[in-house]
Coordinates of C-alpha atoms in Angstrom, one line a residue:
X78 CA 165.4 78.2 47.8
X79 CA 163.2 81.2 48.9
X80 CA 162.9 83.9 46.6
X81 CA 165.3 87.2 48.2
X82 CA 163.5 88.6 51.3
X83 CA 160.8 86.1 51.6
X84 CA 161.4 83.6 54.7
X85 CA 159.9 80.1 55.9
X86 CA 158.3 79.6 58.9
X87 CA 157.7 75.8 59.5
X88 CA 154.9 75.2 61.8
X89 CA 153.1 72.1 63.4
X90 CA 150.3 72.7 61.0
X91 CA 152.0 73.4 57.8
X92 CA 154.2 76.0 56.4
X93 CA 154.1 79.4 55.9
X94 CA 156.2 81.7 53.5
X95 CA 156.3 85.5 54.6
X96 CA 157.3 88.1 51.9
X97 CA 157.7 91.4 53.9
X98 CA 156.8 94.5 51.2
X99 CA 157.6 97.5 53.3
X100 CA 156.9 100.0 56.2
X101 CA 157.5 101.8 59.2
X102 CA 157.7 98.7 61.1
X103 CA 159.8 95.9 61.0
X104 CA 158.3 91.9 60.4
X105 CA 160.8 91.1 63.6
X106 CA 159.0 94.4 65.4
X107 CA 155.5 93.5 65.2
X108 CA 154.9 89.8 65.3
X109 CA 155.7 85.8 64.6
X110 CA 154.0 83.2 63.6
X111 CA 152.1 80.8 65.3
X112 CA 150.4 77.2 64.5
X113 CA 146.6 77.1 65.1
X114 CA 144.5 74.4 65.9
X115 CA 141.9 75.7 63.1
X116 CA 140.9 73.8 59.8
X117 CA 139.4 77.2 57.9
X118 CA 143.8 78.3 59.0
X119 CA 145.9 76.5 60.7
X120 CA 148.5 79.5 61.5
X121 CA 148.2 82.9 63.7
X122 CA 149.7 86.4 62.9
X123 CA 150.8 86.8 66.7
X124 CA 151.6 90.7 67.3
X125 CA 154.1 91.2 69.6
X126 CA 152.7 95.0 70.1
X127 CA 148.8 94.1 70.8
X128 CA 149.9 92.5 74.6
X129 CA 147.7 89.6 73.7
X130 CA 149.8 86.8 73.1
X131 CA 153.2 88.4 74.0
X132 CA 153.9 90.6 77.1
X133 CA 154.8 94.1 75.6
X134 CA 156.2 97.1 77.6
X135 CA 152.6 99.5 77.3
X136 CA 155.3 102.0 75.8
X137 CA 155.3 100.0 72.8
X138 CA 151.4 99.2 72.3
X139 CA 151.4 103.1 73.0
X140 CA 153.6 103.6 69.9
X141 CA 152.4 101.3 67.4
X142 CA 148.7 102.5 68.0
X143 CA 150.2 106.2 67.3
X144 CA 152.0 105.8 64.7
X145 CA 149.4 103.5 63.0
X146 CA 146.9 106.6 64.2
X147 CA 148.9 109.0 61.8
X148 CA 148.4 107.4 59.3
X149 CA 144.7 107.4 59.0
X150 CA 143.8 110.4 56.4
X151 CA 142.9 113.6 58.4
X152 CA 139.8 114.7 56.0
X153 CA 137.3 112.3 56.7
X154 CA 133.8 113.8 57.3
X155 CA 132.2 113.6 60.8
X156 CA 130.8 112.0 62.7
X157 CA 134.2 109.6 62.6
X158 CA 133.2 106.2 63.8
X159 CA 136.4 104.0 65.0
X160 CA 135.2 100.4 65.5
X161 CA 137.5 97.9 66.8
X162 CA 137.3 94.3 66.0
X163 CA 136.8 91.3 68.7
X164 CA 138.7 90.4 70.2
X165 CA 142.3 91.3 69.5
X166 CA 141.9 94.8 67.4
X167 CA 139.4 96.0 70.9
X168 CA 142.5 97.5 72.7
X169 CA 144.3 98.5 69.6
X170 CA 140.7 100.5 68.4
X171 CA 140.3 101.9 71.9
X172 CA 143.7 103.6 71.7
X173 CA 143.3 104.6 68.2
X174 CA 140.6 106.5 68.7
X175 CA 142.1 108.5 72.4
X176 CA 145.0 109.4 69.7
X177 CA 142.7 110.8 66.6
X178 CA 140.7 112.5 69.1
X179 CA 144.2 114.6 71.0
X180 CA 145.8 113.9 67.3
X181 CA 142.7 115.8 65.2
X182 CA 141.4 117.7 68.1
X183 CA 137.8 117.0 67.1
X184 CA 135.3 115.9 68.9
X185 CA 133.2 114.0 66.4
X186 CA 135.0 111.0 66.9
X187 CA 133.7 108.0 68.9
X188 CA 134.4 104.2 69.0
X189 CA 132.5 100.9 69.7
X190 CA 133.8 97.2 69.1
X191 CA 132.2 94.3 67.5
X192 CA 131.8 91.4 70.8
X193 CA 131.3 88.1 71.1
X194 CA 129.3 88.6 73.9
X195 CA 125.5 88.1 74.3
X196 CA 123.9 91.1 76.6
X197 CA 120.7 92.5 76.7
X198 CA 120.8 95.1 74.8
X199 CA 119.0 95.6 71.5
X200 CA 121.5 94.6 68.4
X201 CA 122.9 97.1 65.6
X202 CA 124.2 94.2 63.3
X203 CA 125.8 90.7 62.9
X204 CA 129.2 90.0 60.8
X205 CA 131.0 87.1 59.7
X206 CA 135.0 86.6 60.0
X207 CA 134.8 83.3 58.2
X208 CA 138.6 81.9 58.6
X209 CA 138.4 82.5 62.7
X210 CA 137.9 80.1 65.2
X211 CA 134.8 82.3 66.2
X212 CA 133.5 83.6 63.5
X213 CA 130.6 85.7 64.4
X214 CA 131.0 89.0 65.3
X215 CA 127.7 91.3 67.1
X216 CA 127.8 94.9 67.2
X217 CA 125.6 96.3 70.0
X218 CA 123.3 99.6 68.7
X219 CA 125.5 102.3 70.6
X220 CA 123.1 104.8 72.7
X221 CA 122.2 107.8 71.1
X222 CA 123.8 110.6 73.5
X223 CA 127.1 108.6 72.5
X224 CA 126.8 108.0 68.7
X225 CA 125.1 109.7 66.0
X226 CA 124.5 108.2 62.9
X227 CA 128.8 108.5 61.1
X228 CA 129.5 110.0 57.6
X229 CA 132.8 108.6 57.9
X230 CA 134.3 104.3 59.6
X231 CA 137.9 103.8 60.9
X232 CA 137.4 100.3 61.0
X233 CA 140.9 98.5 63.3
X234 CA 142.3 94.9 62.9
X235 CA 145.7 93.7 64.0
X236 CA 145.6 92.7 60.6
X237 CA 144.2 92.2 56.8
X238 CA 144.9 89.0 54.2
X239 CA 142.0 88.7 51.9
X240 CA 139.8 91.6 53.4
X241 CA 136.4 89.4 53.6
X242 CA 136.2 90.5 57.0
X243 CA 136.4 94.4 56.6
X244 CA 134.0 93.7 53.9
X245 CA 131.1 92.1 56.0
X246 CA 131.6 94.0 58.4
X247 CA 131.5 97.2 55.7
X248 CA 128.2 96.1 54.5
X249 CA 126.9 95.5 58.0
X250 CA 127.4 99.0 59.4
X251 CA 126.5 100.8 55.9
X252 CA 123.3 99.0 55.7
X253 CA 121.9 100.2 59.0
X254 CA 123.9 103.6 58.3
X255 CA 123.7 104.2 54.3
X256 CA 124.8 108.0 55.1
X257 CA 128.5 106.7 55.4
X258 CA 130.5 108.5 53.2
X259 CA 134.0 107.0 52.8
X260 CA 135.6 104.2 55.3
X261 CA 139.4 103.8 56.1
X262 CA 141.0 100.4 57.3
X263 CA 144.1 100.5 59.6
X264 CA 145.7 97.5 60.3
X265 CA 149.1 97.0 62.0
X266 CA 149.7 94.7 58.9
X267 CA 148.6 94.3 55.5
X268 CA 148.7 90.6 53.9
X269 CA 147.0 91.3 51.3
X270 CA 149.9 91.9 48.7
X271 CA 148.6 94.5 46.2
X272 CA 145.1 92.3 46.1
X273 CA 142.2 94.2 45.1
X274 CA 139.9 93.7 48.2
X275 CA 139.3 97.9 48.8
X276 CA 136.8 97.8 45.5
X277 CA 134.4 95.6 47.0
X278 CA 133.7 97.9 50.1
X279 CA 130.4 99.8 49.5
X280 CA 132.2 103.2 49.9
X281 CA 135.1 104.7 49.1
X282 CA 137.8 103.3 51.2
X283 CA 141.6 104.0 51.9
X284 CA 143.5 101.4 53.8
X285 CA 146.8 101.9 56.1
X286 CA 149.1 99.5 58.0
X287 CA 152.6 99.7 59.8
X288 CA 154.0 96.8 57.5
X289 CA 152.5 95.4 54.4
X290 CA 153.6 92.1 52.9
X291 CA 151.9 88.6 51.3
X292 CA 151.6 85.0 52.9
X293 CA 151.7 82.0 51.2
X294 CA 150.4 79.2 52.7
X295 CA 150.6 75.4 52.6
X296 CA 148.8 73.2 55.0
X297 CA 149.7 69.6 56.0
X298 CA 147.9 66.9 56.3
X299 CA 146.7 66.0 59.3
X300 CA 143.8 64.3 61.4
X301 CA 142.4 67.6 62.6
X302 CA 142.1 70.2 65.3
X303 CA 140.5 68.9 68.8
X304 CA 136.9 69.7 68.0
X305 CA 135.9 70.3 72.4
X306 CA 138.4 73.4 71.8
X307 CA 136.7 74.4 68.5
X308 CA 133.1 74.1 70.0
X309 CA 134.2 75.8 73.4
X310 CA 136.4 78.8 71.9
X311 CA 133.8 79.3 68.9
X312 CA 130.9 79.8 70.8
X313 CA 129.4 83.3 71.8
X314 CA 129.3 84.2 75.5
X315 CA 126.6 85.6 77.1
X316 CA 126.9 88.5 80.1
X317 CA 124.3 88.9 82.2
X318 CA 125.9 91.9 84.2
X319 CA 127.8 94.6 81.7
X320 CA 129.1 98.0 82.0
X321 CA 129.9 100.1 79.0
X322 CA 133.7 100.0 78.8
X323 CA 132.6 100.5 74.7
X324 CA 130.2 97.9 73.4
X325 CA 127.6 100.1 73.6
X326 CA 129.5 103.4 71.7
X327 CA 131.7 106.0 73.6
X328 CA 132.2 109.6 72.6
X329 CA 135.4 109.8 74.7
X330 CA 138.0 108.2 76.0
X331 CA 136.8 106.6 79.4
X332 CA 138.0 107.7 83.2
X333 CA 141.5 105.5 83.5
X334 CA 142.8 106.3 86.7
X335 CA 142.4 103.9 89.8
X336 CA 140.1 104.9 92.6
X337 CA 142.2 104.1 95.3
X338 CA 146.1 104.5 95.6
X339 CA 147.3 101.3 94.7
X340 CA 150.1 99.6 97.5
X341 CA 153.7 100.0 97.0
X342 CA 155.0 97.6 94.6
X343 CA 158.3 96.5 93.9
X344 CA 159.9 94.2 90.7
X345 CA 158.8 93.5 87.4
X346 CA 155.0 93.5 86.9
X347 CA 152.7 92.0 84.3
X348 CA 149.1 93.1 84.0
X349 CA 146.5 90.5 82.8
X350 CA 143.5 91.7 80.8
X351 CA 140.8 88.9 80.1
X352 CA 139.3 88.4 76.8
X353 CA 138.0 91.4 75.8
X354 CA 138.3 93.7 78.3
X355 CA 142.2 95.2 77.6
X356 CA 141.9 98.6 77.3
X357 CA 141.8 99.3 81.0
X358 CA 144.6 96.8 82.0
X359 CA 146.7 98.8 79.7
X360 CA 145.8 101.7 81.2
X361 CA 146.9 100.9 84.2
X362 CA 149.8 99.6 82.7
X363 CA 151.1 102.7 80.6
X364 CA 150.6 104.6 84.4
X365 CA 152.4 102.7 86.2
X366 CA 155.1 102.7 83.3
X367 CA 155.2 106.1 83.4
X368 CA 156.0 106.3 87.7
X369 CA 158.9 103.9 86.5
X370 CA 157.9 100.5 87.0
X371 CA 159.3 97.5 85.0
X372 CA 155.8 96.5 83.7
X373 CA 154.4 94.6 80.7
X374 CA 150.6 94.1 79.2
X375 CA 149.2 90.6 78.5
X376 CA 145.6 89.2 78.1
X377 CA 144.2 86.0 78.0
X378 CA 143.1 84.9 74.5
X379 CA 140.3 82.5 73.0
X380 CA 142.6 81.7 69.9
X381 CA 143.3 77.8 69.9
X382 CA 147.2 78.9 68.7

C-alpha cells in the first residue's frame, strides 16, 4: 500500500512512485509520466504546459511561465542572465524572460539557451546532463551588443531531481563569468524532495518551482533500449545556416508578429514547432488565441519517451 498522497505509476520500463509536496500547481495540472527508452532513466516528466509532448492551449504555457516568473526573487543584481535549457526549458526560458523584463521593468535582462546544435560560431562553454538521452549541452558566446558579462543567472528547466545538471551547467557559466554574484533556478517542478543540491552551486542560489515533490524509482529488468534511437537522438546536430532566434544572447524579446496577413482560417488549429525552435510557434499561437481561434502548441521532440 502507498504511503497517503504518494501514487504509482506503472510504466513499460519500471515503476515510478510520485509523492506530490506542495504548490501552486497541481501534479494533474502540469504533467504525467511517461516510459523512456533510456538506460541512465527509463521514465519522462512529460509537462502538459511546455507544448512539447502534449498540445496545450498557448493560454496555459502563457500562465505557467508567469506565474513561475513571479516567483523568481526581484533583487538580483544586473546584468540578469535567463538561460534556458535544450531543448524543452528553450520556450519555457524565452517566455520567462519577456515576463521579468514587462514584470521588473528593467532592462538588464537578457536570455540565451544551451543547444545541441553545432554552428559556426565561437563557443562560451560545454555542460553535461548526464541522465538524458543527449547529454551534452553547448552554449554559444552571446555577442557583445546583446550580453555583457551578468552579476546575477536565472537558469530554466521544466524540471529538477538531483540538480547535477543546474550544477554543471553553474560551474560552466561561472567559470568563463566569475563576476556572477548569486544564481536562481526555476523549474516548473522540483523532484528533489528537501535534498541538498543548492550548496553545491558556486554561488549563492535560491530555487523556485510551481510544484515540488520526490520520485522514487524502480527499474525493470529488461534487454535494453534500441541503441539506432539512442545513437541517432544523442548525437549533436550541426546547422550550417542559423539566425539568432537566442543561441547567440538577446537583450529583448524578439519581433513576433507575421509579415504577411495570414489567410482566413477556420476550426481547431495546432501549431508545430520543431526541436528547438518553439518560441515563435507559440507566438503565433498565443495571437491567434487571442483573435479567438481554437488553437493549441506542440513541437516535435528528440526524447526516445
Amino acid at each position: 500500500m502507498e504511503p497517503s498522497g504518494t501514487l504509482s505509476f506503472p510504466l513499460r520500463t519500471g515503476c515510478l512512485r510520485v509523492t506530490p509536496l506542495g504548490g501552486a500547481w497541481s501534479l494533474d495540472e502540469l504533467c504525467d509520466f511517461a516510459a523512456r527508452e533510456n538506460p541512465k532513466r527509463g521514465f519522462l516528466v512529460v509537462s502538459k504546459v511546455l507544448g512539447r509532448h502534449f498540445p496545450v492551449a498557448p493560454s496555459t504555457m502563457r500562465r505557467s511561465a508567469r506565474d513561475l516568473a513571479a516567483l523568481i526573487p526581484t533583487d538580483l543584481p544586473g546584468p540578469v542572465l535567463v538561460v534556458g535549457l535544450a531543448e524543452t526549458a528553450i520556450c519555457l526560458g524565452q517566455t520567462i524572460h519577456e515576463e521579468l523584463r514587462a514584470q521588473w521593468r528593467r532592462e538588464d535582462v537578457f536570455f540565451t539557451h544551451s543547444t545541441r546544435q553545432r554552428i559556426d560560431h565561437p563557443l562560451l562553454c560545454r555542460f553535461e546532463e548526464p541522465h538524458s538521452h543527449a547529454s551534452a549541452h553547448l552554449i554559444y558566446r552571446p555577442e557583445p551588443a546583446m550580453l555583457p558579462s551578468p552579476k546575477s543567472l536565472i537558469l530554466i528547466d521544466d524540471e529538477i531531481s538531483t540538480g547535477t545538471t543546474i550544477r554543471n551547467l553553474a560551474d560552466a557559466l561561472v567559470g568563463v563569468w566569475p563576476g556572477v554574484e548569486r544564481i536562481a533556478v526555476a523549474t516548473l517542478t522540483d523532484w528533489s524532495a528537501g535534498s541538498d543540491w543548492s550548496v553545491t552551486i558556486p554561488r549563492p542560489t535560491s530555487s523556485c518551482s510551481l510544484l515540488r515533490g520526490k520520485l522514487e524509482w524502480t527499474p525493470y529488468l529488461t534487454g535494453g533500449p534500441a541503441a539506432a534511437f539512442e545513437v541517432a537522438a544523442g548525437s549533436l546536430g550541426t546547422m550550417p545556416l542559423h539566425t539568432n532566434f537566442g543561441r547567440l544572447g538577446l537583450s529583448a524579446a524578439i519581433a513576433t508578429s507575421p509579415t504577411t496577413e495570414l489567410p482566413p482560417i477556420a476550426g481547431p488549429l495546432r501549431i508545430v514547432g520543431t526541436g528547438e525552435f518553439t518560441y515563435l510557434p507559440f507566438r503565433l499561437a498565443e495571437a491567434l488565441e487571442l483573435k479567438g481561434h481554437d488553437v493549441v502548441v506542440q513541437a516535435t521532440s528528440r526524447s526516445p519517451a
